[in-house]
Amino acid sequence: MDTRSSHLTAPGRSRSSQSISPSHSASASATSSIHKRKLASDDHAPPFPSSLSDTRDGALTSNDDLESISARGADSDTGDESEEVVDEEYDDSSMRKFTATRLENSNVSGPATAAARNKLKTENLVKIEPADVAKDSGINNNTNNNAANAAVSGAAGSATGIFTDNIQTGGAYSSREESLKREEEAGRLKFVCVSNDSVDEHMVWLIGLKNIFARQLPNMPREYIVRLIMDRNHKSVMVIRRNQVVGGITYRPYVSQKFGEIAFCAIMADEQVKGYGTRLMNHLKQHARDVDGLTHFLTYADNNAVGYFVKQGFTKEIFLDKERWHGYIKDYDGGILMECKIDPKLPYTDLSTMIRCQRQAIDEKIKELSNCHIVYPGIDFQKKEAGVPKLSIKVDDIPGLREAGWTPEQYGHSRFKTTNPSLDGASNQKSLTAFMRSLLKAMHDHPDAWPFKEPVDARDVPDYYVIIKDPIDLKTMSRRVESEQYYVTFEMFVADVRRMFSNAKTYNSPDTIYYKCATRVDAHFSSKVQAGLQSGIKIQP
Ligand SMILES: CC(=O)SCCNC(=O)CCNC(=O)[C@H](O)C(C)(C)COP(=O)(O)OP(=O)(O)OC[C@H]1O[C@@H](n2cnc3c(N)ncnc32)[C@H](O)[C@@H]1OP(=O)(O)O
């Protein structure tokens, strides 16, 4: 029997029963309203599963801090104390005592001790520096950007038309990552990886993180959260802003197995869905690969958080050899086991630069193959009545059309053709105009055409134009036909006719005379089109 697994099972525990954050579900309440949440059925289970108090390696029991740490602290996640989840089983005085004693010790210690502590601090704090990461990953931002920029401006210089740099620099992912990266570079934000190393500052951060987990993962026993955070086999990657913990991920690296188990992951309520969770995960991956030598992460994701983990590259399918992880990780009820492979090369903390370079390379390639980046001056397309252009513009004169591969044979792209193949484009257009004219007359002469002959008068039907945004009538269509410029295809004409009837059926209910007129004139129109087609007009399939 594998004794490891029996130690590690955490039955009946799910990290959170919380609703998805507001941006993910309109019906969800804010994540801070924990007190309203329905806790899972195991709420009345002992706060500390007996199986969890056991440890493989005695790391927890060697942890003298744990003796005095209660699972309750001064929660600072949302700052709203009224929302505190009160669990009378815990005594927070020991936590206060612990914190106070630590701070007191740090204040009274002499210079030698302070120097030693600072040394320890620097040694233990794994500060994740973006510059180093970029260097390690072989990405030199400046060089790459400059090269890409030079290529872009070269292409711009060689373009003959007016060149507009319409390259999008990035999507939401990249811009969030870039803005957080800038914050890091400016020193306003830092990502650190710490464990319980007795350094005062780290302990304060770990307690801050504990408070966030306790609030964001309300179904997780607080004792258990404290236990894992303070366990020296666990590490916590945290995002710190103005010396306050914004969120973090606590994980256990199984170095011999080359995988890590993410135990908890949370961002404080006010700061969710701003990109911190993604950046945190990217820092974690970079650190776990470069410092711990891990190749995979496994986690039991809460149902609500599966979407987040999927976006971080986690899958529900587990590819990692079961032998490598089975018996090592803890089971959680209500969670879904997910895996993420850590790429051996990706510059995780500088993905946005990589994406930008890739994007620029693709844009360069597109420019080599097409002219779509050249923007020509617009056409003065002022319209007079009935939407007919004031100026007659020859298609050939439209700037850029020929350069885009257009040929006069494609004029109108109409499927309308007379059966006489000898007719050229102009004669074909005349024949089309004659056919449309005859169809208009046929509709006009129909006894039920009276509602469609003129535009609807807003004085008679005040809300008509509120409901019908694209009105049309036989008179307007007649103007368009007679302009011989508007309906360059038969399909455009038919679209206007269909819209005229659908407008009538949208505004009027089926029992009205208008609705019935529309049905009858529409049928008449269709029969006339059929008759026209039989008598020599051809619409190509
Ligand atoms: C192993 C475990 O600990 S499971 C428990 C996970 N923790 C929780 O559920 C606690 C409450 N939630 C949180 O603390 C946070 O919302 C986290 C940690 C889940 C995500 O952190 P955030 O900072 O909000 O994530 P971030 O802003 O980087 O969002 C990244 C993407 O994931 C999406 N996302 C964030 N949270 C969720 C979610 N719960 N469900 C689905 N998608 C989500 C975001 O919309 C965003 O999508 P986009 O890139 O398409 O715009």
Coordinates of C-alpha atoms and ligand atoms in Angstrom, one line a residue:
M1 CA 0.0 0.0 0.0
D2 CA 1.2 3.5 -0.8
T3 CA 1.3 5.2 2.5
R4 CA 1.8 8.6 0.9
S5 CA -1.6 8.8 -0.5
S6 CA -3.3 8.0 2.7
H7 CA -1.4 10.9 4.4
L8 CA -2.3 13.4 1.7
T9 CA -6.0 12.9 1.1
A10 CA -8.0 15.9 2.1
P11 CA -11.5 14.5 2.0
G12 CA -14.5 16.8 1.7
R13 CA -12.5 19.9 1.1
S14 CA -13.1 22.3 -1.7
R15 CA -11.3 25.6 -1.8
S16 CA -14.2 27.7 -2.4
S17 CA -17.9 27.7 -3.1
Q18 CA -17.8 31.2 -4.2
S19 CA -19.6 32.5 -7.2
I20 CA -17.6 33.5 -10.2
S21 CA -16.4 37.1 -10.1
P22 CA -18.9 39.7 -11.5
S23 CA -17.2 40.1 -14.8
H24 CA -17.8 36.4 -15.5
S25 CA -21.4 36.1 -14.6
A26 CA -24.0 38.8 -14.6
S27 CA -25.9 36.9 -11.9
A28 CA -22.9 36.5 -9.7
S29 CA -22.5 38.6 -6.6
A30 CA -19.2 40.3 -5.9
T31 CA -16.6 38.0 -4.6
S32 CA -16.4 39.9 -1.4
S33 CA -19.8 38.9 -0.2
I34 CA -18.5 35.7 1.3
H35 CA -20.9 35.9 4.2
K36 CA -23.8 35.3 1.9
R37 CA -22.3 32.3 0.3
K38 CA -23.7 28.9 0.7
L39 CA -20.9 26.8 2.2
A40 CA -20.4 23.3 1.0
S41 CA -22.0 20.4 3.0
D42 CA -18.7 19.8 4.8
D43 CA -18.9 23.0 6.6
H44 CA -19.6 21.3 9.9
A45 CA -16.7 18.9 9.5
P46 CA -13.9 19.4 11.9
P47 CA -11.9 22.4 10.8
F48 CA -8.8 20.4 10.4
P49 CA -9.0 17.1 8.6
S50 CA -7.2 14.5 10.6
S51 CA -5.4 13.2 7.5
L52 CA -4.0 16.6 6.9
S53 CA -2.5 17.0 10.3
D54 CA -0.2 14.2 9.4
T55 CA 2.9 15.0 7.4
R56 CA 5.2 13.0 5.4
D57 CA 8.4 14.5 6.4
G58 CA 7.8 16.3 9.7
A59 CA 8.2 19.6 8.0
L60 CA 5.2 21.0 9.7
T61 CA 6.0 19.7 13.2
S62 CA 9.4 21.2 12.9
N63 CA 7.8 24.5 12.3
D64 CA 7.7 26.1 15.7
D65 CA 5.8 29.1 14.4
L66 CA 2.8 27.0 13.8
E67 CA 2.4 26.4 17.5
S68 CA 1.4 30.0 18.0
I69 CA -0.3 30.7 14.7
S70 CA -4.0 30.7 14.7
A71 CA -5.8 30.5 11.5
R72 CA -7.5 33.8 12.1
G73 CA -5.8 37.1 11.6
A74 CA -6.9 40.6 10.9
D75 CA -8.3 40.0 7.4
S76 CA -7.3 42.8 5.2
D77 CA -8.5 41.5 1.8
T78 CA -11.3 43.9 1.2
G79 CA -10.8 46.0 4.2
D80 CA -14.5 45.6 5.0
E81 CA -14.5 44.2 8.5
S82 CA -18.3 43.7 8.4
E83 CA -17.8 41.0 5.9
E84 CA -15.4 39.1 8.1
V85 CA -16.3 35.4 8.2
V86 CA -16.3 34.7 11.9
D87 CA -15.3 31.3 13.0
E88 CA -15.5 31.1 16.7
E89 CA -13.4 28.0 16.8
Y90 CA -10.3 30.0 16.2
D91 CA -8.6 32.2 18.6
D92 CA -7.0 35.2 16.9
S93 CA -5.1 36.4 19.9
S94 CA -2.3 34.0 19.2
M95 CA -1.9 35.4 15.7
R96 CA -1.7 38.9 17.1
K97 CA 0.8 37.8 19.6
F98 CA 2.8 36.1 16.9
T99 CA 2.8 39.2 14.7
A100 CA 3.5 41.6 17.6
T101 CA 6.3 39.5 19.0
R102 CA 8.0 39.3 15.6
L103 CA 7.7 43.0 14.9
E104 CA 8.8 43.8 18.5
N105 CA 11.9 41.6 18.0
S106 CA 12.8 43.2 14.9
N107 CA 12.6 46.7 16.5
V108 CA 14.7 45.9 19.5
S109 CA 17.4 43.9 17.9
G110 CA 20.8 45.5 17.7
P111 CA 22.7 46.5 14.6
A112 CA 24.6 43.3 14.3
T113 CA 21.4 41.3 14.5
A114 CA 19.8 43.6 12.0
A115 CA 22.6 43.2 9.6
A116 CA 22.5 39.5 9.9
R117 CA 18.8 39.5 9.4
N118 CA 19.1 41.7 6.4
K119 CA 21.7 39.3 4.9
L120 CA 19.3 36.4 5.5
K121 CA 16.5 38.4 4.0
T122 CA 18.4 39.0 0.8
E123 CA 19.5 35.4 0.6
N124 CA 16.1 34.0 1.1
L125 CA 14.0 36.3 -0.9
V126 CA 13.9 35.1 -4.4
K127 CA 13.1 38.3 -6.1
I128 CA 12.0 37.8 -9.6
E129 CA 13.6 40.4 -11.7
P130 CA 12.2 41.0 -15.1
A131 CA 15.5 42.0 -16.6
D132 CA 17.2 38.8 -15.5
V133 CA 14.3 36.8 -16.9
A134 CA 14.6 38.5 -20.3
K135 CA 18.3 37.9 -20.3
D136 CA 18.0 34.3 -19.4
S137 CA 15.4 33.6 -22.0
G138 CA 17.6 35.1 -24.7
I139 CA 15.2 37.9 -25.4
N140 CA 16.7 41.3 -25.9
N141 CA 13.8 43.6 -26.0
N142 CA 15.6 46.6 -27.4
T143 CA 17.3 44.7 -30.2
N144 CA 14.3 42.8 -31.2
N145 CA 12.0 45.8 -31.1
N146 CA 14.4 47.9 -33.0
A147 CA 14.9 45.3 -35.7
A148 CA 11.2 44.9 -36.0
N149 CA 10.6 48.7 -36.0
A150 CA 13.3 49.1 -38.7
A151 CA 11.6 46.5 -40.8
V152 CA 8.2 48.2 -40.4
S153 CA 9.5 51.6 -41.3
G154 CA 11.4 50.2 -44.3
A155 CA 8.2 48.8 -45.6
A156 CA 6.5 52.0 -45.0
G157 CA 9.1 53.9 -47.0
S158 CA 8.7 51.7 -49.9
A159 CA 4.9 51.9 -50.1
T160 CA 3.7 54.1 -52.9
G161 CA 0.4 55.3 -51.5
I162 CA -0.4 57.0 -48.2
F163 CA 0.9 54.6 -45.6
T164 CA -1.0 54.4 -42.4
D165 CA 0.6 52.4 -39.6
N166 CA -2.5 50.4 -38.8
I167 CA -0.7 47.6 -37.0
Q168 CA -2.4 46.7 -33.8
T169 CA 0.2 46.5 -31.1
G170 CA -1.5 43.9 -29.0
G171 CA -4.7 42.5 -27.6
A172 CA -6.0 42.7 -24.0
Y173 CA -3.7 40.0 -22.8
S174 CA -0.6 41.8 -24.0
S175 CA -1.6 45.2 -22.9
R176 CA -2.4 44.0 -19.4
E177 CA 0.9 42.1 -19.2
E178 CA 2.8 45.1 -20.5
S179 CA 1.3 47.6 -18.1
L180 CA 2.0 45.3 -15.1
K181 CA 5.5 44.8 -16.4
R182 CA 6.0 48.6 -16.6
E183 CA 4.8 48.8 -13.0
E184 CA 7.4 46.2 -12.0
E185 CA 10.1 48.1 -13.8
A186 CA 9.1 51.3 -12.1
G187 CA 9.4 49.5 -8.7
R188 CA 5.7 50.0 -7.9
L189 CA 5.0 46.3 -8.0
K190 CA 7.1 43.3 -7.2
F191 CA 6.7 39.6 -7.5
V192 CA 8.5 37.6 -4.8
C193 CA 8.8 34.0 -4.0
V194 CA 9.2 33.3 -0.3
S195 CA 8.7 30.5 2.2
N196 CA 8.6 30.3 5.9
D197 CA 12.2 31.4 6.5
S198 CA 11.7 33.4 9.7
V199 CA 12.5 36.6 8.0
D200 CA 10.1 39.2 9.5
E201 CA 9.1 40.8 6.2
H202 CA 8.4 37.5 4.6
M203 CA 6.3 36.4 7.6
V204 CA 4.2 39.5 7.4
W205 CA 3.7 38.9 3.7
L206 CA 2.8 35.3 4.3
I207 CA 0.2 36.3 6.8
G208 CA -1.2 38.8 4.4
L209 CA -1.5 36.1 1.8
K210 CA -3.1 33.8 4.3
N211 CA -5.7 36.5 4.9
I212 CA -6.5 36.7 1.2
F213 CA -6.7 32.9 0.9
A214 CA -9.0 32.7 3.9
R215 CA -11.3 35.2 2.4
Q216 CA -11.2 34.1 -1.2
L217 CA -11.3 30.4 -0.5
P218 CA -14.0 30.3 2.2
N219 CA -14.5 26.6 2.3
M220 CA -10.9 25.9 3.1
P221 CA -10.2 25.6 6.8
R222 CA -8.1 28.4 7.9
E223 CA -5.9 26.2 10.0
Y224 CA -5.1 24.2 6.9
I225 CA -4.3 27.3 4.9
V226 CA -1.9 28.5 7.6
R227 CA -0.4 25.0 7.8
L228 CA 0.5 24.8 4.2
I229 CA 1.6 28.4 3.8
M230 CA 3.9 28.0 6.8
D231 CA 5.1 24.6 5.8
R232 CA 8.7 24.9 4.8
N233 CA 8.2 22.6 1.9
H234 CA 5.8 25.0 0.4
K235 CA 6.7 28.2 -1.4
S236 CA 4.5 31.2 -2.1
V237 CA 4.8 33.5 -5.1
M238 CA 3.2 36.8 -4.2
V239 CA 2.4 40.1 -5.9
I240 CA 3.3 43.0 -3.6
R241 CA 2.2 46.5 -4.1
R242 CA 3.2 49.3 -1.7
N243 CA 4.3 46.5 0.6
Q244 CA 0.8 45.1 0.6
V245 CA 0.1 41.6 -0.6
V246 CA -2.3 41.7 -3.6
G247 CA -2.5 38.0 -4.1
G248 CA -0.4 34.9 -4.5
I249 CA 0.0 31.2 -5.3
T250 CA 1.2 28.7 -2.7
Y251 CA 2.7 25.6 -4.2
R252 CA 4.8 22.7 -3.3
P253 CA 7.6 21.8 -5.6
Y254 CA 8.3 18.1 -5.7
V255 CA 11.7 18.5 -7.1
S256 CA 12.6 14.8 -7.4
Q257 CA 9.3 14.3 -9.4
K258 CA 9.9 17.6 -11.4
F259 CA 6.4 18.8 -10.8
G260 CA 4.7 21.2 -8.5
E261 CA 1.3 21.2 -6.8
I262 CA -0.5 24.4 -6.6
A263 CA -2.3 24.4 -3.3
F264 CA -3.9 27.8 -3.3
C265 CA -4.2 30.7 -5.7
A266 CA -6.1 33.9 -5.1
I267 CA -6.1 37.6 -5.8
M268 CA -7.8 40.0 -3.4
A269 CA -11.4 40.8 -4.3
D270 CA -10.9 44.4 -5.5
E271 CA -8.0 43.5 -7.8
Q272 CA -9.4 40.5 -9.6
V273 CA -9.6 40.4 -13.4
K274 CA -7.0 43.1 -13.8
G275 CA -4.3 40.7 -15.0
Y276 CA -2.6 40.1 -11.7
G277 CA -3.6 36.4 -11.7
T278 CA -2.0 35.9 -15.1
R279 CA 1.2 37.7 -14.4
L280 CA 1.5 35.8 -11.1
M281 CA 1.1 32.5 -12.9
N282 CA 3.7 33.6 -15.4
H283 CA 6.2 34.5 -12.7
L284 CA 5.4 31.2 -11.0
K285 CA 6.1 29.2 -14.1
Q286 CA 9.3 31.1 -14.8
H287 CA 10.5 30.6 -11.2
A288 CA 9.4 26.9 -11.0
R289 CA 11.3 26.1 -14.2
D290 CA 14.4 28.1 -13.6
V291 CA 14.8 27.7 -9.9
D292 CA 13.1 24.5 -8.9
G293 CA 13.7 22.7 -12.2
L294 CA 10.0 21.7 -12.6
T295 CA 8.4 20.7 -15.9
H296 CA 4.7 20.5 -14.8
F297 CA 2.2 21.9 -12.5
L298 CA -0.8 20.0 -11.2
T299 CA -3.7 21.5 -9.2
Y300 CA -7.2 20.7 -8.1
A301 CA -9.0 23.7 -9.5
D302 CA -12.2 24.9 -8.0
N303 CA -15.1 24.6 -10.5
N304 CA -15.4 28.4 -10.6
A305 CA -11.7 28.9 -11.4
V306 CA -11.4 26.3 -14.2
G307 CA -11.8 29.1 -16.8
Y308 CA -8.9 31.0 -15.3
F309 CA -6.7 27.9 -15.2
V310 CA -7.6 27.1 -18.8
K311 CA -6.5 30.6 -19.8
Q312 CA -3.2 29.9 -18.1
G313 CA -2.6 26.8 -20.2
F314 CA -4.0 24.2 -17.8
T315 CA -5.9 21.2 -19.2
K316 CA -8.2 18.7 -17.6
E317 CA -6.5 16.0 -19.4
I318 CA -3.5 14.8 -17.4
F319 CA -0.5 13.9 -19.6
L320 CA 2.0 13.6 -16.9
D321 CA 2.9 10.0 -16.1
K322 CA 0.8 8.9 -13.2
E323 CA 3.7 7.4 -11.5
R324 CA 5.3 10.8 -11.2
W325 CA 2.5 12.3 -9.3
H326 CA 0.2 9.7 -7.9
G327 CA 0.2 9.6 -4.1
Y328 CA 2.1 12.9 -3.9
I329 CA -0.7 15.4 -4.3
K330 CA -3.7 16.0 -2.1
D331 CA -7.2 15.3 -3.2
Y332 CA -9.9 18.0 -2.9
D333 CA -13.6 17.4 -3.2
G334 CA -15.4 19.5 -5.7
G335 CA -12.2 20.3 -7.6
I336 CA -11.0 19.3 -11.0
L337 CA -7.5 18.0 -11.4
M338 CA -5.7 20.0 -14.0
E339 CA -2.3 20.0 -15.5
C340 CA 0.0 22.5 -17.1
K341 CA 3.2 21.8 -18.9
I342 CA 5.9 24.4 -18.3
D343 CA 7.5 25.2 -21.6
P344 CA 11.3 24.8 -21.4
K345 CA 12.0 28.0 -23.4
L346 CA 9.2 30.5 -23.2
P347 CA 10.1 33.8 -21.6
Y348 CA 7.0 33.7 -19.3
T349 CA 7.5 37.0 -17.7
D350 CA 8.1 38.7 -21.0
L351 CA 5.5 37.0 -23.2
S352 CA 4.1 40.4 -24.3
T353 CA 7.4 41.3 -26.0
M354 CA 7.5 37.9 -27.7
I355 CA 3.9 38.3 -28.9
R356 CA 4.6 41.8 -30.2
C357 CA 7.7 40.6 -32.1
Q358 CA 5.7 37.7 -33.6
R359 CA 2.9 40.0 -34.5
Q360 CA 5.3 42.4 -36.2
A361 CA 6.9 39.5 -38.1
I362 CA 3.5 38.3 -39.3
D363 CA 2.5 41.9 -40.4
E364 CA 5.7 42.2 -42.3
K365 CA 5.0 38.9 -44.1
I366 CA 1.4 40.1 -44.9
K367 CA 2.8 43.3 -46.3
E368 CA 5.1 41.4 -48.6
L369 CA 2.2 39.5 -50.0
S370 CA -0.6 42.1 -50.1
N371 CA -1.3 45.9 -50.3
C372 CA -3.8 45.9 -47.5
H373 CA -1.7 48.2 -45.4
I374 CA -1.9 51.0 -48.0
V375 CA -4.8 53.4 -47.2
Y376 CA -6.0 55.7 -50.0
P377 CA -7.8 59.0 -49.6
G378 CA -11.5 58.6 -49.2
I379 CA -14.1 59.3 -51.9
D380 CA -16.4 62.2 -51.7
F381 CA -19.6 60.2 -51.5
Q382 CA -22.1 62.9 -50.6
K383 CA -25.6 61.6 -51.5
K384 CA -28.5 63.4 -52.8
E385 CA -32.1 62.2 -52.6
A386 CA -32.9 58.5 -52.4
G387 CA -29.3 57.7 -51.5
V388 CA -28.1 58.3 -55.1
P389 CA -24.6 59.8 -55.2
K390 CA -24.3 63.5 -56.2
L391 CA -21.3 62.8 -58.3
S392 CA -21.1 60.0 -60.7
I393 CA -17.8 58.3 -59.9
K394 CA -16.5 55.9 -62.5
V395 CA -15.5 52.7 -60.8
D396 CA -12.1 52.8 -62.6
D397 CA -11.4 56.1 -60.8
I398 CA -11.7 54.7 -57.3
P399 CA -8.2 55.0 -56.0
G400 CA -6.6 51.6 -55.1
L401 CA -9.2 49.4 -56.7
R402 CA -7.1 48.3 -59.6
E403 CA -4.1 47.9 -57.4
A404 CA -6.1 45.6 -55.3
G405 CA -6.6 43.3 -58.3
W406 CA -10.0 44.6 -59.5
T407 CA -10.8 44.3 -63.2
P408 CA -13.7 46.0 -65.1
E409 CA -15.1 42.5 -65.8
Q410 CA -16.0 42.2 -62.2
Y411 CA -18.1 45.4 -62.3
G412 CA -21.1 44.9 -60.1
H413 CA -20.4 41.3 -59.4
S414 CA -24.0 40.8 -60.4
R415 CA -25.4 37.4 -61.2
F416 CA -27.8 39.2 -63.5
K417 CA -27.3 38.5 -67.1
T418 CA -29.5 38.7 -70.2
T419 CA -29.5 35.6 -72.3
N420 CA -27.9 37.6 -75.1
P421 CA -24.2 36.9 -74.6
S422 CA -23.2 39.6 -77.1
L423 CA -24.3 42.4 -74.8
D424 CA -21.4 44.4 -73.3
G425 CA -21.4 45.8 -69.7
A426 CA -23.3 49.0 -70.6
S427 CA -26.0 47.3 -72.5
N428 CA -26.3 44.7 -69.8
Q429 CA -26.9 47.6 -67.3
K430 CA -29.5 49.1 -69.6
S431 CA -31.3 45.8 -69.8
L432 CA -31.2 45.5 -66.0
T433 CA -32.6 49.0 -65.6
A434 CA -35.5 48.1 -67.9
F435 CA -36.2 44.9 -66.1
M436 CA -36.2 46.7 -62.7
R437 CA -38.5 49.4 -64.1
S438 CA -41.0 46.8 -65.3
L439 CA -41.0 45.1 -61.9
L440 CA -41.5 48.4 -60.1
K441 CA -44.5 49.2 -62.4
A442 CA -45.9 45.7 -61.8
M443 CA -45.8 46.4 -58.1
H444 CA -47.1 49.9 -58.4
D445 CA -50.1 48.8 -60.4
H446 CA -51.1 46.2 -57.9
P447 CA -54.3 47.1 -56.1
D448 CA -52.6 46.4 -52.7
A449 CA -49.6 48.6 -53.4
W450 CA -51.1 51.8 -51.9
P451 CA -49.2 51.5 -48.5
F452 CA -45.9 51.3 -50.3
K453 CA -46.1 54.0 -52.9
E454 CA -44.7 56.9 -50.8
P455 CA -42.4 57.1 -47.8
V456 CA -44.3 56.7 -44.5
D457 CA -45.3 60.1 -43.1
A458 CA -44.0 60.5 -39.6
R459 CA -46.8 63.0 -38.8
D460 CA -49.3 60.2 -39.4
V461 CA -47.2 57.4 -37.7
P462 CA -45.0 59.1 -35.1
D463 CA -43.1 56.1 -33.9
Y464 CA -42.6 54.6 -37.4
Y465 CA -39.0 55.8 -37.7
V466 CA -38.2 54.8 -34.2
I467 CA -38.9 51.2 -35.0
I468 CA -38.0 51.1 -38.7
K469 CA -34.4 52.2 -39.0
D470 CA -34.0 51.5 -42.7
P471 CA -37.1 52.6 -44.5
I472 CA -37.8 52.2 -48.2
D473 CA -40.7 52.7 -50.5
L474 CA -41.6 52.3 -54.2
K475 CA -41.0 56.0 -55.0
T476 CA -37.5 56.0 -53.5
M477 CA -36.8 52.8 -55.4
S478 CA -38.0 54.4 -58.6
R479 CA -35.6 57.3 -58.1
R480 CA -32.8 54.9 -57.6
V481 CA -33.6 52.9 -60.7
E482 CA -33.9 56.1 -62.8
S483 CA -30.5 57.3 -61.6
E484 CA -29.0 54.3 -63.3
Q485 CA -26.2 54.5 -60.8
Y486 CA -27.6 53.1 -57.7
Y487 CA -28.6 49.5 -58.4
V488 CA -25.5 48.2 -60.0
T489 CA -26.6 44.7 -59.3
F490 CA -30.0 43.0 -59.5
E491 CA -29.4 41.7 -55.9
M492 CA -29.4 45.3 -54.6
F493 CA -32.8 45.9 -56.1
V494 CA -34.3 42.7 -54.7
A495 CA -32.8 43.5 -51.3
D496 CA -34.7 46.9 -51.3
V497 CA -37.9 45.1 -52.3
R498 CA -37.6 42.5 -49.6
R499 CA -36.8 45.2 -47.0
M500 CA -39.9 47.1 -48.0
F501 CA -42.1 44.1 -47.2
S502 CA -40.2 43.0 -44.1
N503 CA -40.4 46.6 -42.7
A504 CA -44.2 46.4 -43.1
K505 CA -44.3 43.1 -41.4
T506 CA -42.1 44.3 -38.6
Y507 CA -44.1 47.4 -37.8
N508 CA -47.6 45.9 -38.3
S509 CA -49.1 42.8 -36.8
P510 CA -50.3 39.9 -39.0
D511 CA -54.0 40.8 -38.7
T512 CA -53.5 44.3 -40.1
I513 CA -54.3 45.3 -43.7
Y514 CA -50.7 46.5 -44.2
Y515 CA -49.3 43.2 -43.3
K516 CA -51.7 41.4 -45.7
C517 CA -50.9 43.9 -48.5
A518 CA -47.2 43.2 -48.0
T519 CA -47.7 39.5 -48.4
R520 CA -49.8 39.9 -51.5
V521 CA -47.6 42.4 -53.3
D522 CA -44.5 40.3 -52.4
A523 CA -46.1 37.2 -54.0
H524 CA -47.0 39.3 -57.1
F525 CA -43.4 40.6 -57.3
S526 CA -41.9 37.0 -57.1
S527 CA -44.2 35.8 -59.9
K528 CA -43.1 38.8 -62.1
V529 CA -39.5 38.0 -61.4
Q530 CA -40.1 34.4 -62.4
A531 CA -41.9 35.5 -65.6
G532 CA -39.1 37.8 -66.5
L533 CA -36.5 35.1 -66.1
Q534 CA -38.5 32.8 -68.3
S535 CA -38.7 35.4 -71.0
G536 CA -35.0 35.8 -71.4
I537 CA -33.5 37.5 -68.4
K538 CA -31.0 35.2 -66.7
I539 CA -29.7 35.3 -63.1
Q540 CA -26.7 33.1 -62.9
P541 CA -26.7 30.5 -60.2
Ligands
LIG1 C1 -6.1 25.9 -7.0 C2 -7.0 26.9 -6.5 O1 -6.6 27.7 -5.6 S1 -8.5 27.0 -7.1 C3 -9.2 28.5 -6.5 C4 -8.8 29.7 -7.4 N1 -9.1 30.9 -6.6 C5 -10.3 31.5 -6.5 O2 -11.3 31.0 -7.1 C6 -10.4 32.7 -5.6 C7 -11.2 33.8 -6.2 N2 -10.6 34.2 -7.5 C8 -9.4 34.8 -7.6 O3 -8.7 35.1 -6.7 C9 -9.0 35.3 -9.0 O4 -10.1 35.7 -9.8 C10 -8.2 34.2 -9.8 C11 -6.9 33.9 -9.0 C12 -9.0 33.0 -10.0 C13 -7.8 34.9 -11.1 O5 -7.0 36.0 -10.9 P1 -7.3 37.4 -11.7 O6 -6.3 38.4 -11.3 O7 -8.7 37.7 -11.5 O8 -7.0 36.9 -13.2 P2 -6.7 37.7 -14.5 O9 -7.2 39.1 -14.3 O10 -5.2 37.6 -14.8 O11 -7.6 37.0 -15.6 C14 -7.0 36.2 -16.6 C15 -8.1 35.7 -17.4 O12 -8.9 34.7 -16.7 C16 -10.2 35.1 -16.6 N3 -10.7 34.7 -15.3 C17 -10.3 35.2 -14.1 N4 -10.9 34.5 -13.1 C18 -11.8 33.6 -13.7 C19 -12.7 32.7 -13.2 N5 -12.9 32.5 -11.9 N6 -13.4 31.9 -14.1 C20 -13.2 32.1 -15.4 N7 -12.3 33.0 -16.0 C21 -11.6 33.8 -15.1 C22 -10.2 36.6 -16.8 O13 -11.5 37.1 -17.3 C23 -9.1 36.8 -17.8 O14 -9.6 36.4 -19.1 P3 -9.2 37.2 -20.4 O15 -7.7 37.1 -20.4 O16 -9.9 36.5 -21.5 O17 -9.6 38.6 -20.2

